[in-house]
């Protein structure tokens, strides 16, 4: 049998969709080494200038008018609004997928973002194609933008999401509660003490990791100022991402702080840094939460992007693995409360109980045993 080719379509809107695609690709290669895997960022400039420009406008909107995005998110949450939004983006992006499909001729497609998922769904409908399509949802809540026809397998984080899709008429056998895929690196990390030794960190101080995704969002400079109010000496690890201005601000702040502060820009060591932390202060991205669950890292969540990140914060808080800092609440006081008594230990246990560390393995097993994948779609 000829080797299969799998096309993974993702989108660099935040880092979570990309990380999920990488985790699935890594596991596909492990379970099916002869399979050819091609991963395409649907929103990259190299894929399409117009897709890239759409992404840039979206990110600017988040920076300057976050409430406007909240309105769009809520409007598209309804069945009618979601269908209109999904179709608008699908028709806009269809020519790019038609080019990719012609060039690559994949035997199956996996999407980790709703834009390419809706586009492939539309293409299948227009061409009456049986090309196998799997969709990996990267949120802890269901949104109509994810829901398409012609999807052979849906993978999701929670049973509540599955039940909601069943109620909307999706076939239960196509819906799989696997969790959100994370890298196998998380499962193979050394213990906390060993990680700290490797990074040259002492064992006696509490370690807090501050991060805001690859774009360095989330008010990290303000967080550092708040943490300076805590008298107890701490070790603060700051990941500024690709935000060079934030990196310089954090490095300047470290010179006058009574805490020990170490700063990284964009780094591949995020999971190790999460592994050494007693507490993670971050925006509630779904992949970040999933990795923190697997590592048992308690979280203090703040400044969610209206919409999906708010739902992610609700989920993690409801399960006892995180504290959600709302506007007006004092960060320093929240940290001191978390460090009091056995709160950290309880949050650690709740995080581990919420984890689905084998999501990538389960997703790939289901895809590989799908009849559509092995039968192929070509005449």
mmCIF file of C-alpha atoms in Angstrom:
data_model
loop_
_atom_site.group_PDB
_atom_site.id
_atom_site.type_symbol
_atom_site.label_atom_id
_atom_site.label_comp_id
_atom_site.label_asym_id
_atom_site.label_seq_id
_atom_site.Cartn_x
_atom_site.Cartn_y
_atom_site.Cartn_z
ATOM 1 C CA UNK A 1 0.000 0.000 0.000
ATOM 2 C CA UNK A 2 1.342 3.411 -0.977
ATOM 3 C CA UNK A 3 2.274 5.784 1.829
ATOM 4 C CA UNK A 4 -0.505 8.164 2.799
ATOM 5 C CA UNK A 5 -0.215 11.933 2.813
ATOM 6 C CA UNK A 6 -1.886 13.906 5.599
ATOM 7 C CA UNK A 7 -2.370 17.673 5.356
ATOM 8 C CA UNK A 8 -2.644 19.460 8.699
ATOM 9 C CA UNK A 9 -4.152 22.925 8.417
ATOM 10 C CA UNK A 10 -3.690 25.307 11.314
ATOM 11 C CA UNK A 11 -3.615 29.074 11.925
ATOM 12 C CA UNK A 12 -1.078 31.293 13.669
ATOM 13 C CA UNK A 13 -3.690 33.308 15.557
ATOM 14 C CA UNK A 14 -2.070 32.889 18.946
ATOM 15 C CA UNK A 15 0.187 29.890 19.476
ATOM 16 C CA UNK A 16 -2.374 27.318 20.637
ATOM 17 C CA UNK A 17 -3.620 26.183 17.228
ATOM 18 C CA UNK A 18 -0.035 25.777 16.016
ATOM 19 C CA UNK A 19 0.971 23.806 19.122
ATOM 20 C CA UNK A 20 -1.993 21.473 18.709
ATOM 21 C CA UNK A 21 -1.042 20.857 15.075
ATOM 22 C CA UNK A 22 2.567 20.163 16.073
ATOM 23 C CA UNK A 23 1.463 17.705 18.748
ATOM 24 C CA UNK A 24 -0.751 15.784 16.316
ATOM 25 C CA UNK A 25 1.963 15.764 13.631
ATOM 26 C CA UNK A 26 4.529 14.498 16.127
ATOM 27 C CA UNK A 27 2.252 11.662 17.204
ATOM 28 C CA UNK A 28 1.282 10.772 13.628
ATOM 29 C CA UNK A 29 4.931 10.398 12.743
ATOM 30 C CA UNK A 30 5.486 8.202 15.798
ATOM 31 C CA UNK A 31 2.522 5.898 15.162
ATOM 32 C CA UNK A 32 2.719 5.844 11.348
ATOM 33 C CA UNK A 33 6.331 6.624 10.329
ATOM 34 C CA UNK A 34 5.757 6.052 6.625
ATOM 35 C CA UNK A 35 2.969 8.665 6.448
ATOM 36 C CA UNK A 36 3.901 11.935 4.762
ATOM 37 C CA UNK A 37 2.776 14.859 6.919
ATOM 38 C CA UNK A 38 2.476 18.384 5.543
ATOM 39 C CA UNK A 39 1.559 21.164 7.976
ATOM 40 C CA UNK A 40 0.364 24.489 6.569
ATOM 41 C CA UNK A 41 -0.313 27.683 8.490
ATOM 42 C CA UNK A 42 -3.502 28.869 6.778
ATOM 43 C CA UNK A 43 -2.919 32.440 7.991
ATOM 44 C CA UNK A 44 0.766 32.767 7.079
ATOM 45 C CA UNK A 45 1.871 35.356 4.544
ATOM 46 C CA UNK A 46 3.609 32.595 2.579
ATOM 47 C CA UNK A 47 0.235 30.841 2.239
ATOM 48 C CA UNK A 48 -1.851 33.885 1.372
ATOM 49 C CA UNK A 49 -1.262 37.621 1.699
ATOM 50 C CA UNK A 50 -4.980 38.211 2.208
ATOM 51 C CA UNK A 51 -5.250 35.583 4.944
ATOM 52 C CA UNK A 52 -2.222 37.145 6.645
ATOM 53 C CA UNK A 53 -3.766 40.607 6.392
ATOM 54 C CA UNK A 54 -6.989 39.307 7.960
ATOM 55 C CA UNK A 55 -4.937 37.990 10.869
ATOM 56 C CA UNK A 56 -3.148 41.313 11.294
ATOM 57 C CA UNK A 57 -6.465 43.169 11.421
ATOM 58 C CA UNK A 58 -7.765 40.666 13.990
ATOM 59 C CA UNK A 59 -4.743 41.160 16.248
ATOM 60 C CA UNK A 60 -4.988 44.936 15.992
ATOM 61 C CA UNK A 61 -8.633 44.671 16.949
ATOM 62 C CA UNK A 62 -7.676 42.715 20.076
ATOM 63 C CA UNK A 63 -5.122 45.374 21.031
ATOM 64 C CA UNK A 64 -7.337 48.401 20.587
ATOM 65 C CA UNK A 65 -10.984 47.321 20.666
ATOM 66 C CA UNK A 66 -11.293 44.038 22.616
ATOM 67 C CA UNK A 67 -14.971 44.680 23.358
ATOM 68 C CA UNK A 68 -15.720 44.804 19.640
ATOM 69 C CA UNK A 69 -14.323 41.292 19.300
ATOM 70 C CA UNK A 70 -16.573 40.223 22.183
ATOM 71 C CA UNK A 71 -19.585 41.446 20.207
ATOM 72 C CA UNK A 72 -18.492 39.479 17.114
ATOM 73 C CA UNK A 73 -17.886 36.369 19.223
ATOM 74 C CA UNK A 74 -21.343 36.510 20.795
ATOM 75 C CA UNK A 75 -23.073 37.203 17.479
ATOM 76 C CA UNK A 76 -21.357 34.213 15.862
ATOM 77 C CA UNK A 77 -22.239 31.996 18.832
ATOM 78 C CA UNK A 78 -25.816 31.635 17.591
ATOM 79 C CA UNK A 79 -26.580 29.029 14.952
ATOM 80 C CA UNK A 80 -27.528 31.686 12.389
ATOM 81 C CA UNK A 81 -24.637 34.020 13.211
ATOM 82 C CA UNK A 82 -22.122 31.181 13.309
ATOM 83 C CA UNK A 83 -23.286 29.879 9.950
ATOM 84 C CA UNK A 84 -23.018 33.335 8.343
ATOM 85 C CA UNK A 85 -19.546 33.991 9.775
ATOM 86 C CA UNK A 86 -18.288 30.540 8.877
ATOM 87 C CA UNK A 87 -19.584 30.755 5.286
ATOM 88 C CA UNK A 88 -18.144 34.242 4.823
ATOM 89 C CA UNK A 89 -14.638 33.116 5.785
ATOM 90 C CA UNK A 90 -14.972 29.803 3.907
ATOM 91 C CA UNK A 91 -15.856 31.436 0.584
ATOM 92 C CA UNK A 92 -13.126 34.045 1.102
ATOM 93 C CA UNK A 93 -10.495 31.356 1.767
ATOM 94 C CA UNK A 94 -11.710 28.715 -0.693
ATOM 95 C CA UNK A 95 -9.337 29.633 -3.574
ATOM 96 C CA UNK A 96 -6.319 29.143 -1.325
ATOM 97 C CA UNK A 97 -7.441 25.679 -0.262
ATOM 98 C CA UNK A 98 -8.217 24.725 -3.858
ATOM 99 C CA UNK A 99 -4.613 25.604 -4.734
ATOM 100 C CA UNK A 100 -3.248 23.606 -1.783
ATOM 101 C CA UNK A 101 -5.435 20.614 -2.582
ATOM 102 C CA UNK A 102 -4.326 20.634 -6.221
ATOM 103 C CA UNK A 103 -0.639 20.954 -5.307
ATOM 104 C CA UNK A 104 -0.555 18.438 -2.443
ATOM 105 C CA UNK A 105 -3.314 15.915 -3.243
ATOM 106 C CA UNK A 106 -3.683 14.792 0.393
ATOM 107 C CA UNK A 107 -5.325 11.526 1.447
ATOM 108 C CA UNK A 108 -6.750 13.139 4.567
ATOM 109 C CA UNK A 109 -6.959 16.500 6.308
ATOM 110 C CA UNK A 110 -6.749 17.509 9.966
ATOM 111 C CA UNK A 111 -7.716 21.056 11.006
ATOM 112 C CA UNK A 112 -6.871 22.720 14.319
ATOM 113 C CA UNK A 113 -8.612 26.034 13.566
ATOM 114 C CA UNK A 114 -12.213 26.739 12.473
ATOM 115 C CA UNK A 115 -11.277 28.833 9.405
ATOM 116 C CA UNK A 116 -9.603 26.019 7.433
ATOM 117 C CA UNK A 117 -12.151 23.531 8.794
ATOM 118 C CA UNK A 118 -15.036 25.531 7.353
ATOM 119 C CA UNK A 119 -13.162 26.043 4.084
ATOM 120 C CA UNK A 120 -12.435 22.329 3.585
ATOM 121 C CA UNK A 121 -16.038 21.515 4.472
ATOM 122 C CA UNK A 122 -17.264 23.919 1.783
ATOM 123 C CA UNK A 123 -14.809 22.483 -0.757
ATOM 124 C CA UNK A 124 -16.029 18.945 -0.035
ATOM 125 C CA UNK A 125 -19.630 20.035 -0.508
ATOM 126 C CA UNK A 126 -18.929 21.824 -3.801
ATOM 127 C CA UNK A 127 -16.928 18.907 -5.215
ATOM 128 C CA UNK A 128 -19.007 16.120 -3.628
ATOM 129 C CA UNK A 129 -15.749 14.789 -2.229
ATOM 130 C CA UNK A 130 -15.272 12.049 0.373
ATOM 131 C CA UNK A 131 -11.842 13.380 1.368
ATOM 132 C CA UNK A 132 -11.501 12.422 5.078
ATOM 133 C CA UNK A 133 -11.637 15.493 7.305
ATOM 134 C CA UNK A 134 -10.906 15.546 11.049
ATOM 135 C CA UNK A 135 -11.308 18.631 13.232
ATOM 136 C CA UNK A 136 -9.428 19.128 16.496
ATOM 137 C CA UNK A 137 -11.102 21.790 18.645
ATOM 138 C CA UNK A 138 -8.720 23.889 20.713
ATOM 139 C CA UNK A 139 -11.117 25.442 23.238
ATOM 140 C CA UNK A 140 -12.884 24.338 26.417
ATOM 141 C CA UNK A 141 -16.266 25.517 25.145
ATOM 142 C CA UNK A 142 -18.290 24.896 22.014
ATOM 143 C CA UNK A 143 -18.643 27.637 19.419
ATOM 144 C CA UNK A 144 -20.678 27.498 16.224
ATOM 145 C CA UNK A 145 -17.702 28.521 14.084
ATOM 146 C CA UNK A 146 -16.222 25.049 14.629
ATOM 147 C CA UNK A 147 -19.308 23.173 13.406
ATOM 148 C CA UNK A 148 -19.203 21.989 9.795
ATOM 149 C CA UNK A 149 -20.669 19.314 7.580
ATOM 150 C CA UNK A 150 -18.581 16.556 6.071
ATOM 151 C CA UNK A 151 -16.364 16.033 9.136
ATOM 152 C CA UNK A 152 -15.460 12.397 9.724
ATOM 153 C CA UNK A 153 -14.065 12.886 13.245
ATOM 154 C CA UNK A 154 -14.467 15.699 15.751
ATOM 155 C CA UNK A 155 -12.117 15.811 18.752
ATOM 156 C CA UNK A 156 -12.990 17.961 21.755
ATOM 157 C CA UNK A 157 -12.019 18.778 25.310
ATOM 158 C CA UNK A 158 -15.129 18.000 27.349
ATOM 159 C CA UNK A 159 -18.180 15.778 27.524
ATOM 160 C CA UNK A 160 -20.373 18.892 27.737
ATOM 161 C CA UNK A 161 -19.149 19.934 24.279
ATOM 162 C CA UNK A 162 -19.954 16.486 22.925
ATOM 163 C CA UNK A 163 -23.462 16.503 24.385
ATOM 164 C CA UNK A 164 -24.128 19.950 22.917
ATOM 165 C CA UNK A 165 -23.123 18.708 19.457
ATOM 166 C CA UNK A 166 -25.315 15.606 19.776
ATOM 167 C CA UNK A 167 -28.237 17.881 20.635
ATOM 168 C CA UNK A 168 -27.531 19.828 17.439
ATOM 169 C CA UNK A 169 -27.809 16.670 15.367
ATOM 170 C CA UNK A 170 -24.194 15.545 14.968
ATOM 171 C CA UNK A 171 -23.663 11.775 14.894
ATOM 172 C CA UNK A 172 -22.414 10.610 18.296
ATOM 173 C CA UNK A 173 -20.011 8.085 16.735
ATOM 174 C CA UNK A 174 -18.093 10.943 15.088
ATOM 175 C CA UNK A 175 -17.577 12.863 18.337
ATOM 176 C CA UNK A 176 -14.606 12.006 20.556
ATOM 177 C CA UNK A 177 -13.794 13.496 23.966
ATOM 178 C CA UNK A 178 -10.020 13.142 23.881
ATOM 179 C CA UNK A 179 -8.895 16.434 25.382
ATOM 180 C CA UNK A 180 -6.761 19.021 23.606
ATOM 181 C CA UNK A 181 -3.528 17.602 22.114
ATOM 182 C CA UNK A 182 -0.280 18.583 23.814
ATOM 183 C CA UNK A 183 3.313 17.694 23.077
ATOM 184 C CA UNK A 184 4.671 14.397 24.383
ATOM 185 C CA UNK A 185 7.540 16.468 25.818
ATOM 186 C CA UNK A 186 5.238 17.326 28.733
ATOM 187 C CA UNK A 187 5.035 13.643 29.695
ATOM 188 C CA UNK A 188 8.786 13.115 29.558
ATOM 189 C CA UNK A 189 10.032 16.026 31.652
ATOM 190 C CA UNK A 190 12.244 15.397 34.702
ATOM 191 C CA UNK A 191 10.787 16.168 38.129
ATOM 192 C CA UNK A 192 10.614 19.722 39.449
ATOM 193 C CA UNK A 193 13.745 19.498 41.596
ATOM 194 C CA UNK A 194 15.827 18.199 38.690
ATOM 195 C CA UNK A 195 14.451 20.849 36.331
ATOM 196 C CA UNK A 196 15.348 23.569 38.819
ATOM 197 C CA UNK A 197 18.876 22.272 39.144
ATOM 198 C CA UNK A 198 19.194 22.265 35.356
ATOM 199 C CA UNK A 199 18.128 25.914 35.209
ATOM 200 C CA UNK A 200 20.318 26.916 38.127
ATOM 201 C CA UNK A 201 17.353 27.716 40.387
ATOM 202 C CA UNK A 202 17.348 27.166 44.126
ATOM 203 C CA UNK A 203 14.823 24.906 45.828
ATOM 204 C CA UNK A 204 13.979 27.191 48.755
ATOM 205 C CA UNK A 205 12.058 30.019 47.055
ATOM 206 C CA UNK A 206 8.619 29.901 45.490
ATOM 207 C CA UNK A 207 8.880 30.149 41.691
ATOM 208 C CA UNK A 208 6.289 32.036 39.636
ATOM 209 C CA UNK A 209 6.181 31.900 35.844
ATOM 210 C CA UNK A 210 4.709 34.870 33.966
ATOM 211 C CA UNK A 211 3.720 34.401 30.342
ATOM 212 C CA UNK A 212 1.270 35.817 27.805
ATOM 213 C CA UNK A 213 1.576 33.571 24.775
ATOM 214 C CA UNK A 214 3.890 33.986 21.790
ATOM 215 C CA UNK A 215 2.848 37.623 21.422
ATOM 216 C CA UNK A 216 3.733 38.559 25.005
ATOM 217 C CA UNK A 217 0.239 39.799 25.845
ATOM 218 C CA UNK A 218 -1.430 39.948 29.244
ATOM 219 C CA UNK A 219 -0.021 42.950 31.129
ATOM 220 C CA UNK A 220 3.206 41.320 32.310
ATOM 221 C CA UNK A 221 4.867 44.626 33.228
ATOM 222 C CA UNK A 222 1.878 45.500 35.436
ATOM 223 C CA UNK A 223 2.057 42.046 37.009
ATOM 224 C CA UNK A 224 5.725 42.553 37.907
ATOM 225 C CA UNK A 225 4.847 45.814 39.638
ATOM 226 C CA UNK A 226 2.154 44.058 41.667
ATOM 227 C CA UNK A 227 4.436 41.185 42.649
ATOM 228 C CA UNK A 228 6.988 43.686 43.935
ATOM 229 C CA UNK A 229 4.519 44.391 46.760
ATOM 230 C CA UNK A 230 5.032 40.865 48.136
ATOM 231 C CA UNK A 231 7.710 40.944 50.834
ATOM 232 C CA UNK A 232 8.564 37.251 50.604
ATOM 233 C CA UNK A 233 11.508 36.873 48.171
ATOM 234 C CA UNK A 234 10.403 35.042 45.046
ATOM 235 C CA UNK A 235 11.947 33.754 41.849
ATOM 236 C CA UNK A 236 10.076 35.199 38.880
ATOM 237 C CA UNK A 237 10.475 33.729 35.411
ATOM 238 C CA UNK A 238 9.205 35.959 32.601
ATOM 239 C CA UNK A 239 8.516 34.837 29.031
ATOM 240 C CA UNK A 240 8.071 37.890 26.839
ATOM 241 C CA UNK A 241 7.532 35.945 23.619
ATOM 242 C CA UNK A 242 8.215 37.905 20.455
ATOM 243 C CA UNK A 243 7.511 41.185 22.242
ATOM 244 C CA UNK A 244 11.001 42.694 22.330
ATOM 245 C CA UNK A 245 9.773 45.858 24.034
ATOM 246 C CA UNK A 246 8.276 43.829 26.878
ATOM 247 C CA UNK A 247 11.476 41.800 27.180
ATOM 248 C CA UNK A 248 13.531 44.961 27.604
ATOM 249 C CA UNK A 249 11.041 46.376 30.138
ATOM 250 C CA UNK A 250 11.192 43.188 32.200
ATOM 251 C CA UNK A 251 14.990 43.127 32.112
ATOM 252 C CA UNK A 252 15.105 46.765 33.237
ATOM 253 C CA UNK A 253 12.622 46.050 36.029
ATOM 254 C CA UNK A 254 14.714 43.088 37.235
ATOM 255 C CA UNK A 255 17.664 45.363 38.031
ATOM 256 C CA UNK A 256 15.777 47.113 40.829
ATOM 257 C CA UNK A 257 13.610 44.272 42.122
ATOM 258 C CA UNK A 258 14.039 42.525 45.483
ATOM 259 C CA UNK A 259 12.912 39.341 43.741
ATOM 260 C CA UNK A 260 15.142 37.256 41.497
ATOM 261 C CA UNK A 261 13.877 37.789 37.943
ATOM 262 C CA UNK A 262 14.966 35.931 34.825
ATOM 263 C CA UNK A 263 13.649 36.905 31.409
ATOM 264 C CA UNK A 264 13.267 35.021 28.123
ATOM 265 C CA UNK A 265 12.048 36.198 24.737
ATOM 266 C CA UNK A 266 10.574 33.588 22.423
ATOM 267 C CA UNK A 267 11.770 30.229 23.730
ATOM 268 C CA UNK A 268 11.303 26.511 23.137
ATOM 269 C CA UNK A 269 11.797 25.925 26.875
ATOM 270 C CA UNK A 270 8.249 26.930 27.895
ATOM 271 C CA UNK A 271 7.261 23.478 29.122
ATOM 272 C CA UNK A 272 10.392 23.152 31.250
ATOM 273 C CA UNK A 273 9.712 26.565 32.758
ATOM 274 C CA UNK A 274 6.136 25.518 33.489
ATOM 275 C CA UNK A 275 7.504 22.378 35.094
ATOM 276 C CA UNK A 276 9.669 24.292 37.567
ATOM 277 C CA UNK A 277 6.962 26.785 38.541
ATOM 278 C CA UNK A 278 4.917 26.645 41.730
ATOM 279 C CA UNK A 279 2.422 29.033 40.125
ATOM 280 C CA UNK A 280 1.745 30.128 36.559
ATOM 281 C CA UNK A 281 0.349 33.632 35.970
ATOM 282 C CA UNK A 282 -1.000 33.844 32.442
ATOM 283 C CA UNK A 283 -3.794 34.584 30.051
ATOM 284 C CA UNK A 284 -6.113 31.546 29.770
ATOM 285 C CA UNK A 285 -5.177 30.104 26.402
ATOM 286 C CA UNK A 286 -6.551 26.585 26.002
ATOM 287 C CA UNK A 287 -3.210 24.947 25.123
ATOM 288 C CA UNK A 288 -1.476 26.685 28.026
ATOM 289 C CA UNK A 289 -4.182 25.441 30.388
ATOM 290 C CA UNK A 290 -3.965 21.914 28.965
ATOM 291 C CA UNK A 291 -0.201 21.772 29.463
ATOM 292 C CA UNK A 292 -0.509 23.208 32.967
ATOM 293 C CA UNK A 293 -3.099 20.537 33.793
ATOM 294 C CA UNK A 294 -0.728 17.796 32.622
ATOM 295 C CA UNK A 295 2.141 19.233 34.671
ATOM 296 C CA UNK A 296 -0.022 19.853 37.739
ATOM 297 C CA UNK A 297 0.895 23.550 37.690
ATOM 298 C CA UNK A 298 -1.571 25.822 39.565
ATOM 299 C CA UNK A 299 -2.654 28.910 37.634
ATOM 300 C CA UNK A 300 -3.612 32.504 38.322
ATOM 301 C CA UNK A 301 -5.528 33.626 35.236
ATOM 302 C CA UNK A 302 -6.118 37.208 34.164
ATOM 303 C CA UNK A 303 -7.010 39.417 31.186
ATOM 304 C CA UNK A 304 -8.748 36.778 29.037
ATOM 305 C CA UNK A 305 -9.538 37.697 25.452
ATOM 306 C CA UNK A 306 -13.344 38.096 25.451
ATOM 307 C CA UNK A 307 -14.995 34.935 24.208
ATOM 308 C CA UNK A 308 -13.056 31.650 24.174
ATOM 309 C CA UNK A 309 -10.409 32.615 26.737
ATOM 310 C CA UNK A 310 -13.118 33.699 29.153
ATOM 311 C CA UNK A 311 -14.727 30.261 28.783
ATOM 312 C CA UNK A 312 -11.325 28.626 29.306
ATOM 313 C CA UNK A 313 -10.879 30.600 32.538
ATOM 314 C CA UNK A 314 -14.311 29.508 33.743
ATOM 315 C CA UNK A 315 -13.457 25.863 33.052
ATOM 316 C CA UNK A 316 -10.087 25.855 34.831
ATOM 317 C CA UNK A 317 -11.464 27.784 37.813
ATOM 318 C CA UNK A 318 -14.527 25.559 38.108
ATOM 319 C CA UNK A 319 -12.255 22.515 38.289
ATOM 320 C CA UNK A 320 -10.173 23.987 41.109
ATOM 321 C CA UNK A 321 -6.901 24.183 39.188
ATOM 322 C CA UNK A 322 -6.873 27.963 38.811
ATOM 323 C CA UNK A 323 -7.861 31.263 40.368
ATOM 324 C CA UNK A 324 -9.352 33.838 38.009
ATOM 325 C CA UNK A 325 -8.301 37.383 38.843
ATOM 326 C CA UNK A 326 -11.151 39.691 37.856
ATOM 327 C CA UNK A 327 -10.761 43.426 37.120
ATOM 328 C CA UNK A 328 -10.291 45.405 40.328
ATOM 329 C CA UNK A 329 -8.956 42.468 42.352
ATOM 330 C CA UNK A 330 -5.414 42.777 43.737
ATOM 331 C CA UNK A 331 -2.916 40.399 42.190
ATOM 332 C CA UNK A 332 -0.425 40.500 45.082
ATOM 333 C CA UNK A 333 -3.150 39.595 47.569
ATOM 334 C CA UNK A 334 -4.355 36.734 45.364
ATOM 335 C CA UNK A 335 -0.832 35.298 45.131
ATOM 336 C CA UNK A 336 -0.325 35.483 48.895
ATOM 337 C CA UNK A 337 -3.665 33.743 49.427
ATOM 338 C CA UNK A 338 -2.716 30.957 47.035
ATOM 339 C CA UNK A 339 0.605 30.494 48.853
ATOM 340 C CA UNK A 340 -1.188 30.281 52.218
ATOM 341 C CA UNK A 341 -1.829 26.900 53.824
ATOM 342 C CA UNK A 342 -2.225 23.939 51.476
ATOM 343 C CA UNK A 343 -3.944 25.829 48.645
ATOM 344 C CA UNK A 344 -1.106 25.174 46.174
ATOM 345 C CA UNK A 345 -1.176 21.453 46.911
ATOM 346 C CA UNK A 346 -4.937 21.269 46.363
ATOM 347 C CA UNK A 347 -4.694 23.167 43.085
ATOM 348 C CA UNK A 348 -1.854 20.884 41.985
ATOM 349 C CA UNK A 349 -4.003 17.798 42.561
ATOM 350 C CA UNK A 350 -7.029 19.321 40.813
ATOM 351 C CA UNK A 351 -4.891 20.225 37.804
ATOM 352 C CA UNK A 352 -3.650 16.657 37.458
ATOM 353 C CA UNK A 353 -7.194 15.326 37.761
ATOM 354 C CA UNK A 354 -8.314 17.644 34.953
ATOM 355 C CA UNK A 355 -5.498 16.601 32.624
ATOM 356 C CA UNK A 356 -5.824 14.513 29.462
ATOM 357 C CA UNK A 357 -2.118 14.060 28.677
ATOM 358 C CA UNK A 358 -2.670 11.284 26.108
ATOM 359 C CA UNK A 359 -4.979 13.338 23.878
ATOM 360 C CA UNK A 360 -2.549 13.328 20.927
ATOM 361 C CA UNK A 361 -2.163 9.559 21.061
ATOM 362 C CA UNK A 362 -5.900 8.990 21.246
ATOM 363 C CA UNK A 363 -6.638 11.402 18.391
ATOM 364 C CA UNK A 364 -4.129 9.777 16.053
ATOM 365 C CA UNK A 365 -5.303 6.236 16.890
ATOM 366 C CA UNK A 366 -8.886 7.160 15.999
ATOM 367 C CA UNK A 367 -7.851 8.869 12.758
ATOM 368 C CA UNK A 368 -5.655 5.963 11.667
ATOM 369 C CA UNK A 369 -8.359 3.385 12.270
ATOM 370 C CA UNK A 370 -10.996 5.405 10.398
ATOM 371 C CA UNK A 371 -12.366 3.554 7.400
ATOM 372 C CA UNK A 372 -12.234 6.718 5.324
ATOM 373 C CA UNK A 373 -8.528 7.195 5.902
ATOM 374 C CA UNK A 374 -7.568 3.722 4.792
ATOM 375 C CA UNK A 375 -10.056 3.497 1.926
ATOM 376 C CA UNK A 376 -8.830 6.733 0.370
ATOM 377 C CA UNK A 377 -10.918 9.151 -1.651
ATOM 378 C CA UNK A 378 -9.376 9.087 -5.086
ATOM 379 C CA UNK A 379 -11.000 7.393 -8.008
#
